[in-house]
Coordinates of C-alpha atoms and ligand atoms in Angstrom, one line a residue:
M1 CA 0.0 0.0 0.0
T2 CA 1.2 3.5 -0.8
K3 CA 2.1 5.6 2.2
T4 CA 3.1 9.3 2.3
M5 CA 5.2 10.6 5.1
I6 CA 6.0 14.2 5.9
G7 CA 9.4 15.5 6.9
I8 CA 11.6 18.5 6.5
A9 CA 12.7 19.3 3.0
A10 CA 16.5 19.2 3.5
S11 CA 17.8 19.1 0.0
E12 CA 15.9 20.0 -3.2
G13 CA 15.2 17.6 -6.0
I14 CA 13.2 14.4 -6.6
A15 CA 14.7 10.9 -6.3
I16 CA 12.9 7.6 -7.1
A17 CA 14.7 4.4 -6.3
K18 CA 14.8 1.3 -4.1
A19 CA 15.2 1.6 -0.4
F20 CA 18.5 0.7 1.3
R21 CA 18.4 0.6 5.0
L22 CA 21.6 1.8 6.6
E23 CA 21.8 0.5 10.2
T24 CA 24.6 0.7 12.6
P25 CA 24.1 -2.3 15.0
E26 CA 25.4 -2.2 18.5
L27 CA 28.3 -4.6 18.8
T28 CA 28.2 -5.5 22.5
I29 CA 30.7 -8.0 23.9
E30 CA 30.0 -10.2 26.8
K31 CA 32.5 -12.5 28.4
T32 CA 31.3 -16.1 28.7
V33 CA 32.9 -19.4 29.7
V34 CA 32.9 -22.0 26.9
T35 CA 32.9 -25.7 27.4
D36 CA 33.6 -26.8 23.8
I37 CA 36.9 -25.1 23.1
D38 CA 37.4 -26.6 19.6
A39 CA 33.9 -25.5 18.5
E40 CA 34.7 -22.0 19.7
V41 CA 38.0 -21.9 17.9
G42 CA 36.1 -23.2 14.8
R43 CA 33.5 -20.4 15.2
F44 CA 36.3 -17.8 15.2
E45 CA 38.0 -19.3 12.1
E46 CA 34.6 -19.3 10.3
A47 CA 34.1 -15.6 11.1
L48 CA 37.6 -15.0 9.8
T49 CA 36.9 -16.8 6.6
Q50 CA 33.6 -15.0 6.1
S51 CA 35.3 -11.6 6.7
K52 CA 38.0 -12.4 4.2
A53 CA 35.5 -13.4 1.5
E54 CA 33.5 -10.2 2.2
L55 CA 36.6 -8.0 2.0
E56 CA 37.7 -9.6 -1.3
V57 CA 34.3 -8.6 -2.8
I58 CA 34.5 -5.1 -1.4
K59 CA 38.1 -4.7 -2.6
E60 CA 37.2 -5.7 -6.1
H61 CA 34.2 -3.4 -6.2
A62 CA 36.3 -0.6 -4.8
R63 CA 39.0 -1.2 -7.4
K64 CA 36.5 -1.0 -10.3
E65 CA 34.4 1.8 -9.0
L66 CA 36.6 4.0 -6.9
G67 CA 40.2 3.2 -8.2
E68 CA 43.3 1.5 -6.9
D69 CA 44.0 3.8 -4.0
K70 CA 40.7 3.2 -2.3
A71 CA 41.0 -0.5 -3.0
A72 CA 44.4 -0.5 -1.2
I73 CA 42.7 0.2 2.1
F74 CA 40.9 -3.1 1.8
A75 CA 44.0 -4.9 0.7
A76 CA 45.6 -3.7 3.9
H77 CA 42.6 -5.0 5.9
L78 CA 43.0 -8.4 4.2
L79 CA 46.6 -8.5 5.2
V80 CA 45.7 -7.9 8.8
L81 CA 43.0 -10.6 8.6
S82 CA 45.5 -13.1 7.3
D83 CA 48.2 -12.3 9.9
P84 CA 48.8 -15.2 12.4
E85 CA 50.3 -12.6 14.8
L86 CA 46.7 -11.5 15.3
S87 CA 44.8 -14.7 15.0
N88 CA 47.1 -17.0 17.0
P89 CA 47.0 -15.1 20.3
I90 CA 43.2 -15.0 19.9
K91 CA 43.0 -18.7 19.5
D92 CA 45.4 -19.2 22.4
K93 CA 43.3 -17.0 24.6
I94 CA 40.1 -19.0 23.8
K95 CA 42.0 -22.2 24.7
S96 CA 43.9 -21.2 27.8
E97 CA 41.2 -19.0 29.4
R98 CA 38.1 -20.9 28.1
V99 CA 36.5 -17.7 27.0
N100 CA 34.2 -17.0 24.0
A101 CA 35.7 -15.8 20.7
E102 CA 34.1 -12.3 20.9
F103 CA 35.8 -11.6 24.2
A104 CA 39.2 -13.1 23.1
L105 CA 39.1 -11.1 19.9
H106 CA 38.2 -7.9 21.7
E107 CA 41.0 -8.3 24.3
V108 CA 43.7 -9.1 21.9
A109 CA 42.7 -6.5 19.3
T110 CA 42.5 -3.8 22.0
M111 CA 46.0 -4.7 23.2
F112 CA 47.4 -4.4 19.6
I113 CA 45.5 -1.2 19.0
T114 CA 46.8 0.5 22.2
M115 CA 50.3 -0.6 21.3
F116 CA 50.2 0.7 17.7
E117 CA 48.5 3.9 18.7
S118 CA 51.1 4.8 21.3
M119 CA 53.9 4.5 18.7
D120 CA 55.4 7.7 17.4
N121 CA 55.1 6.6 13.8
E122 CA 52.3 7.5 11.4
Y123 CA 52.5 4.2 9.6
M124 CA 52.1 2.2 12.8
K125 CA 49.2 4.4 13.9
E126 CA 47.4 3.7 10.7
R127 CA 47.8 -0.1 11.4
A128 CA 45.8 0.5 14.6
A129 CA 43.0 1.9 12.5
D130 CA 43.1 -1.2 10.2
I131 CA 43.0 -3.5 13.2
R132 CA 40.0 -1.6 14.6
D133 CA 38.1 -1.9 11.4
V134 CA 38.9 -5.6 10.8
T135 CA 38.0 -6.4 14.4
K136 CA 34.6 -4.8 13.9
R137 CA 34.0 -6.9 10.8
I138 CA 35.0 -10.2 12.5
L139 CA 32.9 -9.3 15.5
A140 CA 29.9 -8.6 13.3
H141 CA 30.2 -12.1 11.8
L142 CA 30.6 -13.7 15.2
L143 CA 27.5 -11.8 16.4
G144 CA 25.6 -12.5 13.2
V145 CA 24.9 -8.8 12.4
T146 CA 25.5 -6.9 9.2
I147 CA 27.4 -3.7 9.0
A148 CA 26.4 -1.6 6.0
N149 CA 29.1 0.5 4.5
P150 CA 27.7 3.6 2.7
S151 CA 30.7 4.0 0.5
M152 CA 30.2 0.5 -0.8
I153 CA 26.8 0.9 -2.5
F154 CA 26.9 0.1 -6.1
E155 CA 23.3 0.2 -7.3
E156 CA 20.9 3.1 -7.4
V157 CA 19.2 3.4 -3.9
I158 CA 17.6 5.8 -1.5
I159 CA 19.2 5.5 1.9
I160 CA 16.8 5.0 4.8
S161 CA 18.3 5.7 8.2
E162 CA 17.4 6.8 11.7
D163 CA 20.1 9.4 11.4
L164 CA 23.1 10.0 9.2
T165 CA 26.3 11.3 10.7
P166 CA 28.2 13.9 8.7
S167 CA 30.9 11.3 8.1
D168 CA 28.4 8.7 6.8
T169 CA 27.2 11.5 4.5
A170 CA 30.7 12.3 3.4
Q171 CA 31.1 8.6 2.3
L172 CA 28.0 8.5 0.2
N173 CA 28.7 7.6 -3.4
R174 CA 26.7 10.2 -5.3
Q175 CA 26.6 8.2 -8.4
Y176 CA 24.5 5.5 -6.7
V177 CA 22.9 7.2 -3.7
K178 CA 20.0 9.0 -5.3
G179 CA 18.4 10.4 -2.1
F180 CA 18.1 9.9 1.6
T181 CA 15.6 10.2 4.3
T182 CA 16.0 10.0 8.1
D183 CA 13.9 9.8 11.2
I184 CA 15.7 12.7 12.9
G185 CA 17.5 15.9 12.0
G186 CA 16.7 19.4 10.8
R187 CA 17.4 21.5 7.8
T188 CA 20.5 22.9 9.3
S189 CA 22.0 19.6 10.6
H190 CA 25.2 18.9 8.9
S191 CA 24.1 15.9 7.0
A192 CA 21.3 18.0 5.5
I193 CA 23.8 20.8 4.6
M194 CA 26.1 18.2 2.9
A195 CA 23.2 16.7 1.0
R196 CA 22.6 20.0 -0.5
S197 CA 26.2 20.5 -1.6
M198 CA 26.3 17.0 -3.0
E199 CA 23.0 17.6 -4.8
I200 CA 21.4 14.6 -3.2
P201 CA 17.6 15.1 -2.6
A202 CA 16.8 14.5 1.1
V203 CA 14.0 14.6 3.5
V204 CA 14.9 14.5 7.2
G205 CA 13.1 14.6 10.5
T206 CA 10.3 12.2 9.3
K207 CA 10.2 10.8 12.9
T208 CA 9.3 7.3 11.7
V209 CA 10.5 6.5 8.3
T210 CA 12.7 3.6 9.4
G211 CA 9.6 2.0 10.9
H212 CA 7.8 1.9 7.5
I213 CA 10.3 1.0 4.8
E214 CA 11.8 -2.4 4.1
N215 CA 14.9 -2.9 2.1
G216 CA 14.2 -3.0 -1.6
T217 CA 10.8 -1.1 -1.4
L218 CA 10.3 1.6 -4.1
V219 CA 10.5 5.0 -2.5
I220 CA 10.2 8.6 -3.7
V221 CA 12.0 11.3 -1.9
D222 CA 10.5 14.7 -2.6
G223 CA 13.1 17.1 -1.3
I224 CA 11.1 20.1 -2.6
D225 CA 8.0 19.7 -0.5
G226 CA 9.5 17.4 2.2
K227 CA 7.6 14.2 1.4
V228 CA 8.5 10.6 1.3
I229 CA 6.2 8.3 -0.7
V230 CA 6.6 4.6 0.1
N231 CA 5.4 2.0 -2.4
P232 CA 4.0 4.5 -4.9
T233 CA 1.5 3.4 -7.6
P234 CA 2.7 3.7 -11.2
E235 CA 0.5 6.8 -11.5
V236 CA 2.2 8.5 -8.6
V237 CA 5.6 7.6 -10.0
K238 CA 4.6 9.2 -13.3
T239 CA 3.5 12.4 -11.5
Y240 CA 6.8 12.6 -9.7
E241 CA 8.8 11.9 -12.8
E242 CA 7.0 15.0 -14.3
K243 CA 7.7 17.0 -11.2
K244 CA 11.4 16.0 -11.4
A245 CA 11.5 17.0 -15.1
M246 CA 9.9 20.4 -14.3
Y247 CA 12.4 20.9 -11.5
L248 CA 15.3 20.1 -13.8
A249 CA 13.9 22.4 -16.5
Q250 CA 13.7 25.2 -14.0
K251 CA 17.3 24.5 -13.0
A252 CA 18.4 24.6 -16.6
E253 CA 16.8 28.1 -16.9
W254 CA 18.7 29.4 -13.9
T255 CA 21.9 28.0 -15.4
K256 CA 21.9 30.8 -18.0
L257 CA 22.9 33.1 -15.1
V258 CA 26.1 31.1 -14.4
N259 CA 28.6 33.7 -15.6
E260 CA 26.6 36.8 -14.5
H261 CA 27.3 39.1 -11.6
T262 CA 24.6 39.3 -8.9
V263 CA 22.8 42.7 -9.3
S264 CA 19.4 43.8 -8.0
A265 CA 16.8 45.4 -10.2
D266 CA 18.0 48.8 -8.9
A267 CA 21.7 48.0 -9.7
H268 CA 22.9 47.1 -6.2
H269 CA 25.7 44.6 -6.3
V270 CA 26.1 41.7 -3.8
E271 CA 28.3 38.7 -3.9
L272 CA 26.9 35.2 -4.0
A273 CA 29.3 32.6 -2.6
A274 CA 29.1 29.0 -1.7
N275 CA 29.6 26.9 1.4
I276 CA 31.9 23.9 0.9
G277 CA 33.1 20.9 3.0
T278 CA 35.8 19.4 0.7
P279 CA 38.0 20.4 -2.2
E280 CA 35.8 18.3 -4.5
D281 CA 32.9 20.6 -3.7
V282 CA 34.6 23.4 -5.6
K283 CA 33.5 21.9 -8.9
G284 CA 29.9 22.4 -7.8
V285 CA 30.7 26.0 -6.8
L286 CA 32.0 26.8 -10.2
K287 CA 29.3 24.9 -12.0
N288 CA 26.7 26.9 -10.1
G289 CA 28.3 30.3 -10.7
G290 CA 29.7 30.9 -7.2
E291 CA 31.6 34.2 -6.9
G292 CA 33.6 32.8 -4.1
V293 CA 33.7 30.4 -1.2
G294 CA 32.0 32.1 1.8
L295 CA 32.6 29.2 4.1
Y296 CA 34.9 26.2 3.9
R297 CA 34.0 23.9 6.7
T298 CA 37.4 22.5 7.3
E299 CA 36.3 20.0 10.0
F300 CA 35.3 17.5 7.3
L301 CA 39.0 17.1 6.6
Y302 CA 39.3 15.8 10.2
M303 CA 36.3 13.5 10.0
G304 CA 35.7 10.0 8.8
R305 CA 39.3 9.0 9.7
D306 CA 41.2 7.7 12.7
Q307 CA 43.7 10.5 13.3
L308 CA 44.3 14.1 12.8
P309 CA 45.2 15.2 9.2
T310 CA 48.8 16.1 8.9
E311 CA 50.0 19.6 8.0
E312 CA 50.8 18.4 4.5
E313 CA 47.4 16.8 3.9
Q314 CA 45.8 20.0 5.0
F315 CA 48.1 22.2 2.9
D316 CA 47.2 20.1 -0.2
A317 CA 43.4 20.5 0.5
Y318 CA 43.6 24.3 1.1
K319 CA 45.9 24.8 -1.9
S320 CA 43.6 22.8 -4.1
V321 CA 40.6 24.9 -3.1
L322 CA 42.5 28.2 -3.6
E323 CA 43.9 27.2 -7.0
Q324 CA 40.6 25.9 -8.3
M325 CA 38.9 29.2 -7.3
E326 CA 41.5 31.1 -9.3
G327 CA 41.8 34.3 -7.3
K328 CA 38.1 34.5 -6.2
P329 CA 37.7 34.9 -2.4
V330 CA 37.9 31.8 -0.3
V331 CA 36.9 32.2 3.4
V332 CA 38.3 29.3 5.3
R333 CA 36.9 28.6 8.8
T334 CA 39.3 27.1 11.2
L335 CA 38.3 23.8 12.9
D336 CA 34.8 23.8 14.2
I337 CA 34.5 20.4 15.8
G338 CA 32.0 19.6 18.5
G339 CA 28.2 19.8 18.6
D340 CA 27.0 17.2 16.1
K341 CA 30.5 17.0 14.5
E342 CA 32.5 14.5 16.6
L343 CA 36.1 13.3 16.3
P344 CA 36.1 10.0 18.1
Y345 CA 39.9 9.8 18.0
L346 CA 40.2 12.9 20.2
D347 CA 38.5 10.9 22.9
L348 CA 36.7 13.9 24.4
P349 CA 34.5 13.2 27.3
K350 CA 30.8 13.1 26.6
E351 CA 29.1 16.4 27.6
M352 CA 25.5 17.2 28.7
N353 CA 25.2 20.0 26.2
P354 CA 27.7 19.5 23.4
F355 CA 26.5 22.5 21.4
L356 CA 27.3 24.7 24.4
G357 CA 30.4 22.8 25.4
Y358 CA 34.0 22.3 24.6
R359 CA 34.1 22.9 20.9
A360 CA 35.4 25.0 18.0
I361 CA 37.6 27.9 19.0
R362 CA 37.4 26.8 22.6
L363 CA 39.1 23.5 21.8
C364 CA 41.6 25.1 19.4
L365 CA 42.7 27.7 22.0
E366 CA 43.4 24.9 24.5
S367 CA 44.8 22.2 22.1
Q368 CA 47.0 24.7 20.4
D369 CA 49.1 22.0 18.6
I370 CA 46.0 21.1 16.5
F371 CA 45.2 24.8 15.9
R372 CA 48.8 25.8 15.0
T373 CA 49.1 22.9 12.5
Q374 CA 46.0 24.1 10.8
L375 CA 47.1 27.7 10.7
R376 CA 50.5 26.8 9.3
S377 CA 49.0 24.8 6.5
L378 CA 46.6 27.7 5.7
L379 CA 49.3 30.3 5.8
R380 CA 51.6 28.2 3.5
A381 CA 48.7 27.7 1.1
S382 CA 47.8 31.5 1.1
I383 CA 50.0 32.3 -1.8
Y384 CA 47.9 30.2 -4.2
G385 CA 44.8 32.4 -4.1
N386 CA 42.7 34.9 -2.3
L387 CA 42.5 33.4 1.3
K388 CA 40.5 34.9 4.1
I389 CA 40.5 33.1 7.5
M390 CA 37.7 33.2 10.1
F391 CA 37.3 31.8 13.5
P392 CA 34.2 29.9 14.6
M393 CA 32.1 30.3 17.8
I394 CA 33.7 33.5 19.0
A395 CA 31.9 34.6 22.2
T396 CA 34.3 37.2 23.5
L397 CA 36.8 39.7 22.3
D398 CA 39.5 37.9 24.2
E399 CA 39.0 34.8 22.2
F400 CA 39.3 36.6 18.9
R401 CA 42.4 38.4 20.1
Q402 CA 44.0 35.1 21.3
A403 CA 43.2 33.3 18.0
K404 CA 44.6 36.2 15.9
A405 CA 47.7 36.5 18.0
I406 CA 48.4 32.8 17.4
L407 CA 47.9 33.2 13.7
I408 CA 50.4 36.1 13.7
E409 CA 52.9 34.1 15.7
E410 CA 52.7 31.2 13.2
K411 CA 53.0 33.6 10.3
E412 CA 56.2 35.1 11.8
K413 CA 57.6 31.6 12.4
L414 CA 57.0 30.6 8.8
E415 CA 58.7 33.8 7.6
C416 CA 61.7 33.1 9.8
E417 CA 61.9 29.7 8.1
G418 CA 62.0 31.5 4.7
I419 CA 58.5 30.4 3.7
T420 CA 56.5 33.0 1.8
V421 CA 53.0 33.9 3.2
S422 CA 50.5 36.2 1.5
E423 CA 50.4 39.7 3.0
N424 CA 46.7 40.2 2.2
I425 CA 45.0 37.7 4.3
E426 CA 41.8 39.1 5.8
V427 CA 41.1 37.8 9.3
G428 CA 37.4 37.7 10.4
M429 CA 35.0 35.8 12.6
M430 CA 31.7 34.0 12.6
V431 CA 28.9 35.8 14.4
E432 CA 26.9 32.9 15.7
I433 CA 26.7 33.5 19.4
P434 CA 24.3 36.2 20.5
S435 CA 26.9 37.9 22.7
S436 CA 29.1 38.6 19.7
A437 CA 26.2 40.0 17.7
V438 CA 25.3 42.3 20.6
I439 CA 28.8 43.7 20.9
A440 CA 29.5 43.6 17.1
D441 CA 30.4 47.3 17.4
L442 CA 33.4 46.4 19.6
F443 CA 34.5 43.5 17.4
A444 CA 34.1 45.6 14.2
K445 CA 37.1 47.7 15.2
E446 CA 39.3 44.6 15.3
V447 CA 38.1 42.2 12.6
D448 CA 38.4 42.5 8.8
F449 CA 34.9 41.0 8.2
F450 CA 32.0 39.2 9.8
S451 CA 30.2 36.1 8.6
I452 CA 26.9 35.6 10.3
G453 CA 26.3 32.0 11.2
T454 CA 22.5 31.9 11.5
N455 CA 22.3 28.1 11.9
D456 CA 23.8 28.5 15.4
L457 CA 22.8 32.1 16.0
I458 CA 19.1 31.1 15.7
Q459 CA 19.4 28.1 18.0
Y460 CA 21.3 30.0 20.7
T461 CA 19.1 33.1 20.5
L462 CA 15.8 31.2 20.7
A463 CA 17.3 28.4 22.8
S464 CA 16.0 25.9 20.2
D465 CA 18.2 22.9 19.4
R466 CA 18.8 23.0 15.6
M467 CA 18.9 19.2 15.5
N468 CA 15.6 18.6 17.4
E469 CA 12.5 18.4 15.3
R470 CA 10.3 18.7 18.4
V471 CA 11.4 22.3 19.0
S472 CA 11.7 23.2 15.3
Y473 CA 8.7 25.5 15.6
L474 CA 10.9 27.8 17.7
Y475 CA 13.7 27.8 15.2
Q476 CA 12.5 31.0 13.6
P477 CA 14.8 32.8 11.2
Y478 CA 12.4 35.7 10.7
N479 CA 11.8 36.3 14.4
P480 CA 12.5 40.0 15.1
A481 CA 15.1 39.0 17.6
I482 CA 17.1 37.4 14.8
L483 CA 16.5 40.1 12.2
R484 CA 17.4 42.8 14.7
L485 CA 20.7 41.1 15.6
I486 CA 21.5 40.8 11.9
H487 CA 20.7 44.4 11.4
M488 CA 22.9 45.4 14.4
V489 CA 25.9 43.4 13.0
I490 CA 25.6 44.9 9.6
K491 CA 25.3 48.5 10.9
A492 CA 28.2 48.0 13.3
A493 CA 30.5 46.6 10.5
H494 CA 29.6 49.2 7.9
K495 CA 30.3 51.9 10.4
E496 CA 33.9 50.7 10.6
G497 CA 34.1 50.1 6.8
K498 CA 34.1 46.3 7.2
W499 CA 32.0 43.9 5.0
V500 CA 29.5 41.4 6.3
G501 CA 28.6 38.0 4.9
M502 CA 26.2 35.4 6.0
C503 CA 27.1 31.7 5.7
G504 CA 24.2 30.2 7.7
E505 CA 21.4 28.5 5.6
M506 CA 19.3 31.6 6.0
A507 CA 21.4 33.3 3.3
G508 CA 19.9 31.1 0.7
D509 CA 16.3 31.3 1.9
E510 CA 14.0 32.9 -0.5
I511 CA 11.9 34.7 2.1
A512 CA 15.1 36.0 3.9
I513 CA 16.9 37.1 0.8
P514 CA 14.8 40.3 0.2
I515 CA 15.2 41.3 3.8
L516 CA 18.9 40.6 3.9
L517 CA 19.4 42.6 0.7
A518 CA 17.5 45.5 2.2
L519 CA 19.5 45.3 5.5
G520 CA 22.7 45.7 3.4
L521 CA 24.3 42.3 3.6
D522 CA 27.3 42.3 1.3
E523 CA 27.9 38.6 0.8
F524 CA 25.4 35.7 0.8
S525 CA 27.1 32.3 1.2
M526 CA 24.9 29.2 0.6
S527 CA 24.8 25.7 -0.7
A528 CA 26.2 25.9 -4.2
T529 CA 23.0 24.5 -5.6
S530 CA 21.0 27.5 -4.3
I531 CA 23.2 30.2 -6.0
L532 CA 21.5 30.4 -9.4
K533 CA 18.0 30.5 -8.0
A534 CA 19.1 33.3 -5.6
R535 CA 20.8 35.2 -8.4
S536 CA 17.6 35.0 -10.4
Q537 CA 15.5 36.2 -7.4
I538 CA 17.8 39.1 -6.6
S539 CA 17.8 40.4 -10.2
Q540 CA 14.1 40.9 -9.8
L541 CA 14.2 42.7 -6.5
S542 CA 14.7 46.4 -5.8
K543 CA 16.7 47.1 -2.7
E544 CA 15.3 50.6 -2.4
D545 CA 11.7 49.3 -2.5
I546 CA 12.2 46.7 0.2
E547 CA 14.1 49.3 2.4
Q548 CA 10.8 51.1 3.0
Y549 CA 9.4 48.0 4.7
V550 CA 12.4 47.2 6.9
E551 CA 11.2 49.0 9.9
S552 CA 7.9 47.3 9.9
I553 CA 9.4 43.9 9.2
L554 CA 11.7 44.3 12.2
S555 CA 8.6 44.8 14.4
M556 CA 6.5 41.9 13.1
T557 CA 5.7 39.5 15.8
T558 CA 5.0 36.3 13.9
T559 CA 6.8 34.4 11.1
E560 CA 3.5 34.2 9.2
E561 CA 3.3 38.0 9.0
V562 CA 6.8 38.3 7.6
V563 CA 6.3 35.5 5.1
S564 CA 3.0 37.0 3.9
L565 CA 4.5 40.5 3.4
I566 CA 7.5 39.2 1.5
K567 CA 5.4 36.8 -0.7
N568 CA 2.7 39.4 -1.5
R569 CA 5.0 42.4 -2.1
F570 CA 8.2 41.0 -3.6
Ligands
LIG601 C1 26.3 28.5 11.3 O1 26.3 28.2 12.5 O2 25.4 29.2 10.7 C2 27.3 28.0 10.4 C3 27.5 28.4 9.2 O3 28.2 27.0 10.9 P1 27.8 25.5 11.1 O4 26.5 25.3 10.4 O5 28.9 24.7 10.5 O6 27.6 25.4 12.6
LIG602 MG1 28.0 27.3 13.4

């Protein structure tokens, strides 16, 4: 039977494909005493054989679809699996201690992982990661559970999942993953943001989608209206194929604006930039006519791996982005880890309120080795383009000053080493904590620019968790509290001759765009896929006309009033 579920439209587009349930099972290990030792050793050997067979298949797929270097990861895993140095101590432990295979495997593997991780050698540290991965695979076989690997999907599917972590999303193979839908999440959760930049249609926050869709069921994800249709009839499929064609035709129309500047009907010029997470995203920026990168979320470089990226790895990524952008501005945000973006290998203690906790610049100012490495690679890369650096989650002037002082120290150190660094790097900050918006006048004297991070600014101002669909009614971009804060920031910056961008999702919102234009926002940074639509919209707006309504918009008490004014007038 056909069923329609409503969720939050997280990434535009229509996808029609079979469902693929992505589940992360709990791998819990209990210690038990075994009586039949030979049978237990046999069970372990069987799990080993199954893991090897599975890895051979994955390796072959990876080689064909993703290339030799990705396949090499699985070749390394196969080597670990075949190594008697790992399997013999496990069997010995089962025999001598009469314990179950799961427990013996866990104990021995943990011993090796700890040993390799403590070595001061990158190669050995990577071996620890291999062992961890391989152990998980054997354990899954022992426990009879399947671990789905999102990067290893080789047929057209729609992913169905309770939630997708940003690193799961980063691993999705865009060629085959046509769309996704989740039980939880909001429009500004990072998997939603990534889906937009990957142009994968997505509906999140459906609450119960995993309870209604079996593997292989035909599903339609309508990322335009936030609907998921399960088991559609052929007529419904046809309707959605038409809707998809119309959407694609509209997109093609916008494409004509790809090489245009962004100018309003009354000749006011603004810059439309894109938010990116990886160097690969730059292709999408250029394809969609981005005039710059307004936010490079560098934390994705740190995620989906087992250790911190080296200075060289980071340098390569930053250089690649700057070179591809060929002199257009690139605003790189320093590491913003924490909140929903975790780095398991940093082993940070769990917090009651991660969004208010030890994260972003707070972590960087304390773990300065991590911060300094990133700044060095950024400074070294600065000569390859038009780099601007900004710090996330700045709450106080002191934090900005400390971060900037460290940046200057690193620049001087590099220059002493004879390494050239650009002299024209602007240094700015995100305004995403209400305190910094309120004292924007004080910050404006010290920064080169602001970028307003409304995703967080809204959640902190209205105390409404951006990830929690139950309080999403309070997540109100057009609330006068938000609009007034934005207005204050822009006025304060302009008074000091500084420019203001916005890199929160609000910058690409069609109701917000006229208001932001009238408030004087200089740069709008959004998902690359929203740029052409926004350029088309701005070309039809008169800044002067909207300015006349600004005062009344800033006093409107409900979202509905704002939406209706904008829709009816502009
Ligand atoms: C924001 O908070 O608006 C922002 C752009 O940063 P992030 O979404 O990465 O928290
Ligand atoms: Mg933020």
